[in-house]
């Protein structure tokens, strides 16, 4: 028989243990930041916007590319204004690298994943003419692999590597090359990341590859296909106040090897940052209402440290699951928010 006093003590201990288990360490609390501006909503209704990529040239001009997974690719100015829309397929993720030689002329190469057609879609941007074109080979088949996420890296020997993540947890890496206008992909690597993965990013400076397993964690691998494929865990989806799914991954470069790797914690509308090069936890932030509305259940993210006239330390772009202007409509619409890196830096330094 349990006496009342004993029962009360047991219940009190259980409540205390529960409180301790659910109380978040103050060091892991998300710091609020606000966006500087936003893009117009995408035309597609429902789940459409997914993943952005940023290009800024030596002259300070550039663009933001973003996928509409129902219709194609949007191109925005660095001020968030719609520049053009390209109906080139049901694209999920997008990434880019500059300096890709196509017919002897340097271009910015954009690659996007299409897991409905099992293809890599490609686009070229010529900075000299400020124009976009499709290559003669506009898509490359990935065979039986359904590419969910995609990232593009440039190795020290100027080889362009495409990383493909999948819902099945299989990662493939291909080398993209050009021969007289024809683009091709050669598979150089494959391994298992675990379960469903989407976000990935190469750090060309340090030769690292970062992948987010949605319900697992943030991992790093050597970017080189000749390196070991062993998974090194930076953090699990339950660490530092994060909550699954872990989605977009991006790298903020600062010097030769410093900066941050960032991941979107979709389960609690926040973003976690890890210091480079040691991958220690740097802080977590969330985007709240300000000049424009905040974000919820963010998917893709991208960041740049390249200075612009408006953002001397660069900026970050994040997908918003529901723009506030569409809340009263029958179905939601989505867009992108742009954040001054100085706001994020201040949030991380306030911990």
GROMACS .gro file of C-alpha atoms in nm:
model
  351
    1UNK     CA    1   0.000   0.000   0.000
    2UNK     CA    2   0.130   0.347  -0.094
    3UNK     CA    3   0.057   0.615   0.163
    4UNK     CA    4  -0.078   0.953   0.047
    5UNK     CA    5   0.240   1.134   0.146
    6UNK     CA    6   0.451   0.887  -0.052
    7UNK     CA    7   0.221   0.916  -0.353
    8UNK     CA    8   0.242   1.294  -0.345
    9UNK     CA    9   0.620   1.276  -0.329
   10UNK     CA   10   0.633   1.033  -0.622
   11UNK     CA   11   0.402   1.247  -0.829
   12UNK     CA   12   0.604   1.555  -0.746
   13UNK     CA   13   0.927   1.384  -0.848
   14UNK     CA   14   0.770   1.269  -1.174
   15UNK     CA   15   0.649   1.622  -1.250
   16UNK     CA   16   0.993   1.760  -1.175
   17UNK     CA   17   1.157   1.507  -1.405
   18UNK     CA   18   0.908   1.589  -1.680
   19UNK     CA   19   0.972   1.962  -1.640
   20UNK     CA   20   1.347   1.907  -1.655
   21UNK     CA   21   1.309   1.693  -1.965
   22UNK     CA   22   1.105   1.954  -2.149
   23UNK     CA   23   1.276   2.273  -2.032
   24UNK     CA   24   1.509   2.407  -2.300
   25UNK     CA   25   1.855   2.524  -2.205
   26UNK     CA   26   1.849   2.907  -2.242
   27UNK     CA   27   2.162   2.883  -2.455
   28UNK     CA   28   1.958   2.697  -2.716
   29UNK     CA   29   1.664   2.940  -2.729
   30UNK     CA   30   1.593   3.089  -3.071
   31UNK     CA   31   1.659   3.463  -3.103
   32UNK     CA   32   1.406   3.657  -3.314
   33UNK     CA   33   1.516   3.840  -3.629
   34UNK     CA   34   1.319   4.016  -3.903
   35UNK     CA   35   1.343   4.019  -4.281
   36UNK     CA   36   1.442   4.324  -4.484
   37UNK     CA   37   1.198   4.248  -4.767
   38UNK     CA   38   1.024   3.965  -4.950
   39UNK     CA   39   0.955   3.846  -5.303
   40UNK     CA   40   0.610   3.844  -5.462
   41UNK     CA   41   0.416   3.522  -5.400
   42UNK     CA   42   0.450   3.249  -5.657
   43UNK     CA   43   0.160   3.197  -5.895
   44UNK     CA   44   0.105   2.834  -5.792
   45UNK     CA   45  -0.129   2.774  -5.500
   46UNK     CA   46  -0.054   2.540  -5.214
   47UNK     CA   47   0.287   2.379  -5.171
   48UNK     CA   48   0.502   2.542  -5.438
   49UNK     CA   49   0.809   2.742  -5.329
   50UNK     CA   50   1.093   2.523  -5.216
   51UNK     CA   51   1.459   2.615  -5.257
   52UNK     CA   52   1.661   2.930  -5.344
   53UNK     CA   53   2.013   2.994  -5.476
   54UNK     CA   54   2.204   3.324  -5.494
   55UNK     CA   55   2.444   3.463  -5.753
   56UNK     CA   56   2.639   3.789  -5.717
   57UNK     CA   57   2.897   3.874  -5.982
   58UNK     CA   58   3.220   4.069  -5.956
   59UNK     CA   59   3.030   4.384  -6.063
   60UNK     CA   60   2.783   4.348  -5.774
   61UNK     CA   61   2.494   4.249  -5.998
   62UNK     CA   62   2.318   3.918  -5.967
   63UNK     CA   63   1.995   3.736  -5.900
   64UNK     CA   64   1.808   3.498  -5.672
   65UNK     CA   65   1.679   3.176  -5.830
   66UNK     CA   66   1.400   2.979  -5.665
   67UNK     CA   67   1.210   2.663  -5.752
   68UNK     CA   68   0.836   2.628  -5.787
   69UNK     CA   69   0.797   2.253  -5.757
   70UNK     CA   70   0.468   2.268  -5.943
   71UNK     CA   71   0.587   2.464  -6.244
   72UNK     CA   72   0.949   2.574  -6.291
   73UNK     CA   73   1.211   2.829  -6.188
   74UNK     CA   74   1.166   3.190  -6.076
   75UNK     CA   75   1.442   3.448  -6.118
   76UNK     CA   76   1.435   3.754  -5.889
   77UNK     CA   77   1.655   4.062  -5.872
   78UNK     CA   78   1.870   4.115  -5.564
   79UNK     CA   79   1.593   4.347  -5.444
   80UNK     CA   80   1.339   4.065  -5.461
   81UNK     CA   81   1.158   4.185  -5.772
   82UNK     CA   82   1.040   3.926  -6.022
   83UNK     CA   83   1.268   3.920  -6.322
   84UNK     CA   84   1.141   3.619  -6.515
   85UNK     CA   85   0.977   3.280  -6.481
   86UNK     CA   86   1.090   2.970  -6.666
   87UNK     CA   87   0.836   2.685  -6.697
   88UNK     CA   88   1.100   2.414  -6.718
   89UNK     CA   89   0.949   2.141  -6.502
   90UNK     CA   90   0.848   2.037  -6.154
   91UNK     CA   91   1.175   2.140  -5.991
   92UNK     CA   92   1.243   2.072  -5.626
   93UNK     CA   93   1.588   2.212  -5.537
   94UNK     CA   94   1.833   2.441  -5.720
   95UNK     CA   95   2.200   2.535  -5.686
   96UNK     CA   96   2.461   2.717  -5.894
   97UNK     CA   97   2.829   2.783  -5.950
   98UNK     CA   98   3.002   3.038  -6.172
   99UNK     CA   99   3.288   2.994  -6.418
  100UNK     CA  100   3.142   2.700  -6.610
  101UNK     CA  101   3.277   2.702  -6.965
  102UNK     CA  102   3.010   2.643  -7.228
  103UNK     CA  103   3.125   2.666  -7.590
  104UNK     CA  104   3.432   2.851  -7.468
  105UNK     CA  105   3.242   3.119  -7.275
  106UNK     CA  106   3.220   3.135  -6.896
  107UNK     CA  107   2.868   3.100  -6.759
  108UNK     CA  108   2.694   3.050  -6.428
  109UNK     CA  109   2.568   2.692  -6.427
  110UNK     CA  110   2.233   2.632  -6.255
  111UNK     CA  111   2.118   2.277  -6.178
  112UNK     CA  112   1.780   2.171  -6.042
  113UNK     CA  113   1.638   1.837  -5.927
  114UNK     CA  114   1.322   1.684  -6.074
  115UNK     CA  115   1.215   1.374  -5.884
  116UNK     CA  116   0.905   1.325  -6.095
  117UNK     CA  117   1.098   1.276  -6.419
  118UNK     CA  118   1.427   1.154  -6.262
  119UNK     CA  119   1.628   1.431  -6.424
  120UNK     CA  120   1.874   1.710  -6.356
  121UNK     CA  121   1.747   2.026  -6.526
  122UNK     CA  122   2.013   2.275  -6.635
  123UNK     CA  123   2.024   2.644  -6.713
  124UNK     CA  124   2.307   2.881  -6.811
  125UNK     CA  125   2.348   3.248  -6.722
  126UNK     CA  126   2.591   3.466  -6.917
  127UNK     CA  127   2.707   3.758  -6.697
  128UNK     CA  128   2.847   3.942  -7.001
  129UNK     CA  129   2.507   3.958  -7.170
  130UNK     CA  130   2.294   3.934  -6.853
  131UNK     CA  131   2.089   3.659  -7.014
  132UNK     CA  132   1.968   3.306  -6.943
  133UNK     CA  133   1.969   3.020  -7.195
  134UNK     CA  134   1.904   2.648  -7.191
  135UNK     CA  135   2.198   2.435  -7.303
  136UNK     CA  136   2.162   2.205  -7.600
  137UNK     CA  137   2.126   1.926  -7.344
  138UNK     CA  138   1.866   2.087  -7.114
  139UNK     CA  139   1.822   1.781  -6.889
  140UNK     CA  140   2.027   1.480  -6.787
  141UNK     CA  141   1.857   1.156  -6.683
  142UNK     CA  142   1.942   1.010  -6.342
  143UNK     CA  143   1.808   0.667  -6.439
  144UNK     CA  144   1.622   0.494  -6.157
  145UNK     CA  145   1.737   0.751  -5.898
  146UNK     CA  146   1.473   1.012  -5.807
  147UNK     CA  147   1.672   1.324  -5.714
  148UNK     CA  148   1.493   1.506  -5.430
  149UNK     CA  149   1.757   1.759  -5.325
  150UNK     CA  150   2.053   1.890  -5.521
  151UNK     CA  151   2.375   2.080  -5.453
  152UNK     CA  152   2.657   2.191  -5.678
  153UNK     CA  153   3.024   2.210  -5.585
  154UNK     CA  154   3.346   2.316  -5.754
  155UNK     CA  155   3.659   2.116  -5.669
  156UNK     CA  156   4.013   2.251  -5.653
  157UNK     CA  157   4.082   2.110  -6.001
  158UNK     CA  158   3.781   2.305  -6.138
  159UNK     CA  159   3.553   2.002  -6.167
  160UNK     CA  160   3.180   2.060  -6.118
  161UNK     CA  161   3.023   1.805  -5.883
  162UNK     CA  162   2.647   1.760  -5.849
  163UNK     CA  163   2.521   1.601  -5.527
  164UNK     CA  164   2.180   1.432  -5.536
  165UNK     CA  165   1.981   1.337  -5.225
  166UNK     CA  166   1.671   1.117  -5.222
  167UNK     CA  167   1.364   1.024  -5.022
  168UNK     CA  168   1.512   0.674  -5.002
  169UNK     CA  169   1.823   0.801  -4.824
  170UNK     CA  170   2.058   0.730  -5.114
  171UNK     CA  171   2.314   0.994  -5.212
  172UNK     CA  172   2.476   1.009  -5.555
  173UNK     CA  173   2.749   1.240  -5.682
  174UNK     CA  174   2.805   1.316  -6.050
  175UNK     CA  175   3.064   1.517  -6.242
  176UNK     CA  176   2.912   1.756  -6.497
  177UNK     CA  177   3.116   1.818  -6.811
  178UNK     CA  178   3.070   1.986  -7.150
  179UNK     CA  179   3.185   1.872  -7.494
  180UNK     CA  180   3.104   2.097  -7.791
  181UNK     CA  181   2.779   2.215  -7.635
  182UNK     CA  182   2.669   1.876  -7.502
  183UNK     CA  183   2.646   1.838  -7.125
  184UNK     CA  184   2.684   1.502  -6.956
  185UNK     CA  185   2.697   1.361  -6.604
  186UNK     CA  186   2.926   1.081  -6.486
  187UNK     CA  187   2.845   0.911  -6.157
  188UNK     CA  188   3.148   0.905  -5.927
  189UNK     CA  189   3.001   0.818  -5.590
  190UNK     CA  190   2.703   0.666  -5.408
  191UNK     CA  191   2.630   0.588  -5.043
  192UNK     CA  192   2.343   0.572  -4.795
  193UNK     CA  193   2.267   0.871  -4.573
  194UNK     CA  194   2.008   0.682  -4.370
  195UNK     CA  195   1.647   0.776  -4.436
  196UNK     CA  196   1.481   1.063  -4.625
  197UNK     CA  197   1.726   1.342  -4.709
  198UNK     CA  198   1.688   1.664  -4.906
  199UNK     CA  199   1.910   1.957  -4.810
  200UNK     CA  200   2.278   1.946  -4.903
  201UNK     CA  201   2.560   2.194  -4.959
  202UNK     CA  202   2.924   2.184  -5.064
  203UNK     CA  203   3.186   2.404  -4.900
  204UNK     CA  204   3.434   2.445  -5.186
  205UNK     CA  205   3.691   2.615  -4.960
  206UNK     CA  206   3.731   2.327  -4.716
  207UNK     CA  207   3.630   2.027  -4.929
  208UNK     CA  208   3.331   1.942  -4.708
  209UNK     CA  209   2.984   1.819  -4.799
  210UNK     CA  210   2.689   1.880  -4.564
  211UNK     CA  211   2.366   1.678  -4.577
  212UNK     CA  212   2.050   1.700  -4.365
  213UNK     CA  213   1.866   1.375  -4.297
  214UNK     CA  214   1.516   1.504  -4.223
  215UNK     CA  215   1.447   1.293  -3.916
  216UNK     CA  216   1.808   1.214  -3.832
  217UNK     CA  217   2.048   1.502  -3.820
  218UNK     CA  218   2.302   1.730  -3.987
  219UNK     CA  219   2.599   1.536  -4.121
  220UNK     CA  220   2.929   1.609  -4.289
  221UNK     CA  221   3.134   1.408  -4.535
  222UNK     CA  222   3.443   1.472  -4.748
  223UNK     CA  223   3.330   1.640  -5.070
  224UNK     CA  224   3.579   1.440  -5.275
  225UNK     CA  225   3.452   1.111  -5.419
  226UNK     CA  226   3.794   0.965  -5.335
  227UNK     CA  227   3.744   1.040  -4.968
  228UNK     CA  228   3.587   0.812  -4.709
  229UNK     CA  229   3.208   0.817  -4.704
  230UNK     CA  230   3.178   0.774  -4.328
  231UNK     CA  231   2.907   0.989  -4.174
  232UNK     CA  232   3.020   1.244  -3.914
  233UNK     CA  233   2.731   1.375  -3.704
  234UNK     CA  234   2.732   1.748  -3.636
  235UNK     CA  235   2.397   1.738  -3.456
  236UNK     CA  236   2.084   1.524  -3.440
  237UNK     CA  237   1.740   1.662  -3.513
  238UNK     CA  238   1.673   1.676  -3.136
  239UNK     CA  239   1.987   1.867  -3.038
  240UNK     CA  240   2.021   2.236  -2.946
  241UNK     CA  241   1.645   2.298  -2.952
  242UNK     CA  242   1.601   2.180  -3.312
  243UNK     CA  243   1.303   1.971  -3.418
  244UNK     CA  244   1.254   1.749  -3.723
  245UNK     CA  245   1.229   1.782  -4.010
  246UNK     CA  246   1.573   1.923  -4.086
  247UNK     CA  247   1.548   2.070  -4.436
  248UNK     CA  248   1.763   2.329  -4.618
  249UNK     CA  249   2.140   2.350  -4.568
  250UNK     CA  250   2.370   2.638  -4.667
  251UNK     CA  251   2.720   2.771  -4.590
  252UNK     CA  252   2.813   3.128  -4.494
  253UNK     CA  253   3.177   3.181  -4.593
  254UNK     CA  254   3.410   3.402  -4.390
  255UNK     CA  255   3.772   3.390  -4.501
  256UNK     CA  256   3.959   3.072  -4.589
  257UNK     CA  257   3.770   2.832  -4.363
  258UNK     CA  258   3.559   3.026  -4.112
  259UNK     CA  259   3.189   3.108  -4.117
  260UNK     CA  260   2.883   2.897  -4.047
  261UNK     CA  261   2.687   2.602  -4.177
  262UNK     CA  262   2.315   2.666  -4.132
  263UNK     CA  263   2.018   2.430  -4.137
  264UNK     CA  264   1.643   2.496  -4.126
  265UNK     CA  265   1.464   2.327  -3.837
  266UNK     CA  266   1.122   2.294  -3.995
  267UNK     CA  267   0.956   2.138  -3.692
  268UNK     CA  268   0.978   2.457  -3.486
  269UNK     CA  269   1.021   2.730  -3.749
  270UNK     CA  270   1.382   2.808  -3.666
  271UNK     CA  271   1.734   2.804  -3.810
  272UNK     CA  272   2.041   2.659  -3.640
  273UNK     CA  273   2.395   2.779  -3.705
  274UNK     CA  274   2.720   2.589  -3.645
  275UNK     CA  275   3.064   2.751  -3.637
  276UNK     CA  276   3.322   2.670  -3.899
  277UNK     CA  277   3.566   2.508  -3.899
  278UNK     CA  278   3.498   2.326  -3.567
  279UNK     CA  279   3.120   2.274  -3.619
  280UNK     CA  280   3.036   2.381  -3.264
  281UNK     CA  281   2.684   2.513  -3.201
  282UNK     CA  282   2.670   2.889  -3.265
  283UNK     CA  283   2.304   2.962  -3.197
  284UNK     CA  284   1.952   2.942  -3.326
  285UNK     CA  285   1.721   3.212  -3.462
  286UNK     CA  286   1.367   3.248  -3.588
  287UNK     CA  287   1.215   3.491  -3.836
  288UNK     CA  288   0.928   3.694  -3.690
  289UNK     CA  289   0.691   3.964  -3.816
  290UNK     CA  290   0.852   4.300  -3.893
  291UNK     CA  291   0.846   4.507  -4.211
  292UNK     CA  292   0.716   4.187  -4.370
  293UNK     CA  293   0.570   3.878  -4.205
  294UNK     CA  294   0.781   3.605  -4.052
  295UNK     CA  295   0.811   3.249  -4.179
  296UNK     CA  296   0.676   2.909  -4.087
  297UNK     CA  297   0.784   2.551  -4.170
  298UNK     CA  298   1.072   2.674  -4.386
  299UNK     CA  299   1.208   2.436  -4.646
  300UNK     CA  300   1.499   2.561  -4.862
  301UNK     CA  301   1.752   2.825  -4.757
  302UNK     CA  302   2.053   2.998  -4.913
  303UNK     CA  303   2.308   3.248  -4.785
  304UNK     CA  304   2.591   3.459  -4.927
  305UNK     CA  305   2.868   3.656  -4.761
  306UNK     CA  306   2.936   3.854  -5.079
  307UNK     CA  307   2.871   4.222  -4.998
  308UNK     CA  308   2.614   4.429  -5.185
  309UNK     CA  309   2.529   4.799  -5.164
  310UNK     CA  310   2.240   4.717  -4.930
  311UNK     CA  311   2.395   4.428  -4.739
  312UNK     CA  312   2.768   4.484  -4.670
  313UNK     CA  313   2.800   4.142  -4.502
  314UNK     CA  314   2.571   3.954  -4.736
  315UNK     CA  315   2.222   3.818  -4.681
  316UNK     CA  316   2.015   3.504  -4.635
  317UNK     CA  317   1.710   3.387  -4.834
  318UNK     CA  318   1.449   3.155  -4.680
  319UNK     CA  319   1.131   2.996  -4.810
  320UNK     CA  320   0.804   3.091  -4.638
  321UNK     CA  321   0.536   2.822  -4.623
  322UNK     CA  322   0.255   3.080  -4.611
  323UNK     CA  323   0.284   3.448  -4.695
  324UNK     CA  324   0.049   3.656  -4.478
  325UNK     CA  325  -0.106   3.820  -4.786
  326UNK     CA  326  -0.253   3.481  -4.883
  327UNK     CA  327  -0.391   3.377  -4.543
  328UNK     CA  328  -0.746   3.486  -4.628
  329UNK     CA  329  -0.741   3.318  -4.969
  330UNK     CA  330  -0.893   2.971  -5.026
  331UNK     CA  331  -0.546   2.820  -5.061
  332UNK     CA  332  -0.214   2.951  -4.939
  333UNK     CA  333   0.062   3.101  -5.153
  334UNK     CA  334   0.431   3.098  -5.080
  335UNK     CA  335   0.730   3.327  -5.130
  336UNK     CA  336   1.082   3.405  -5.010
  337UNK     CA  337   1.209   3.632  -4.735
  338UNK     CA  338   1.546   3.812  -4.750
  339UNK     CA  339   1.739   3.881  -4.425
  340UNK     CA  340   2.034   4.114  -4.370
  341UNK     CA  341   2.320   3.897  -4.242
  342UNK     CA  342   2.405   4.165  -3.984
  343UNK     CA  343   2.074   4.088  -3.811
  344UNK     CA  344   2.158   3.720  -3.797
  345UNK     CA  345   2.513   3.790  -3.680
  346UNK     CA  346   2.380   4.008  -3.398
  347UNK     CA  347   2.136   3.734  -3.296
  348UNK     CA  348   2.412   3.472  -3.283
  349UNK     CA  349   2.639   3.703  -3.083
  350UNK     CA  350   2.364   3.778  -2.831
  351UNK     CA  351   2.369   3.426  -2.685
   0.00000   0.00000   0.00000
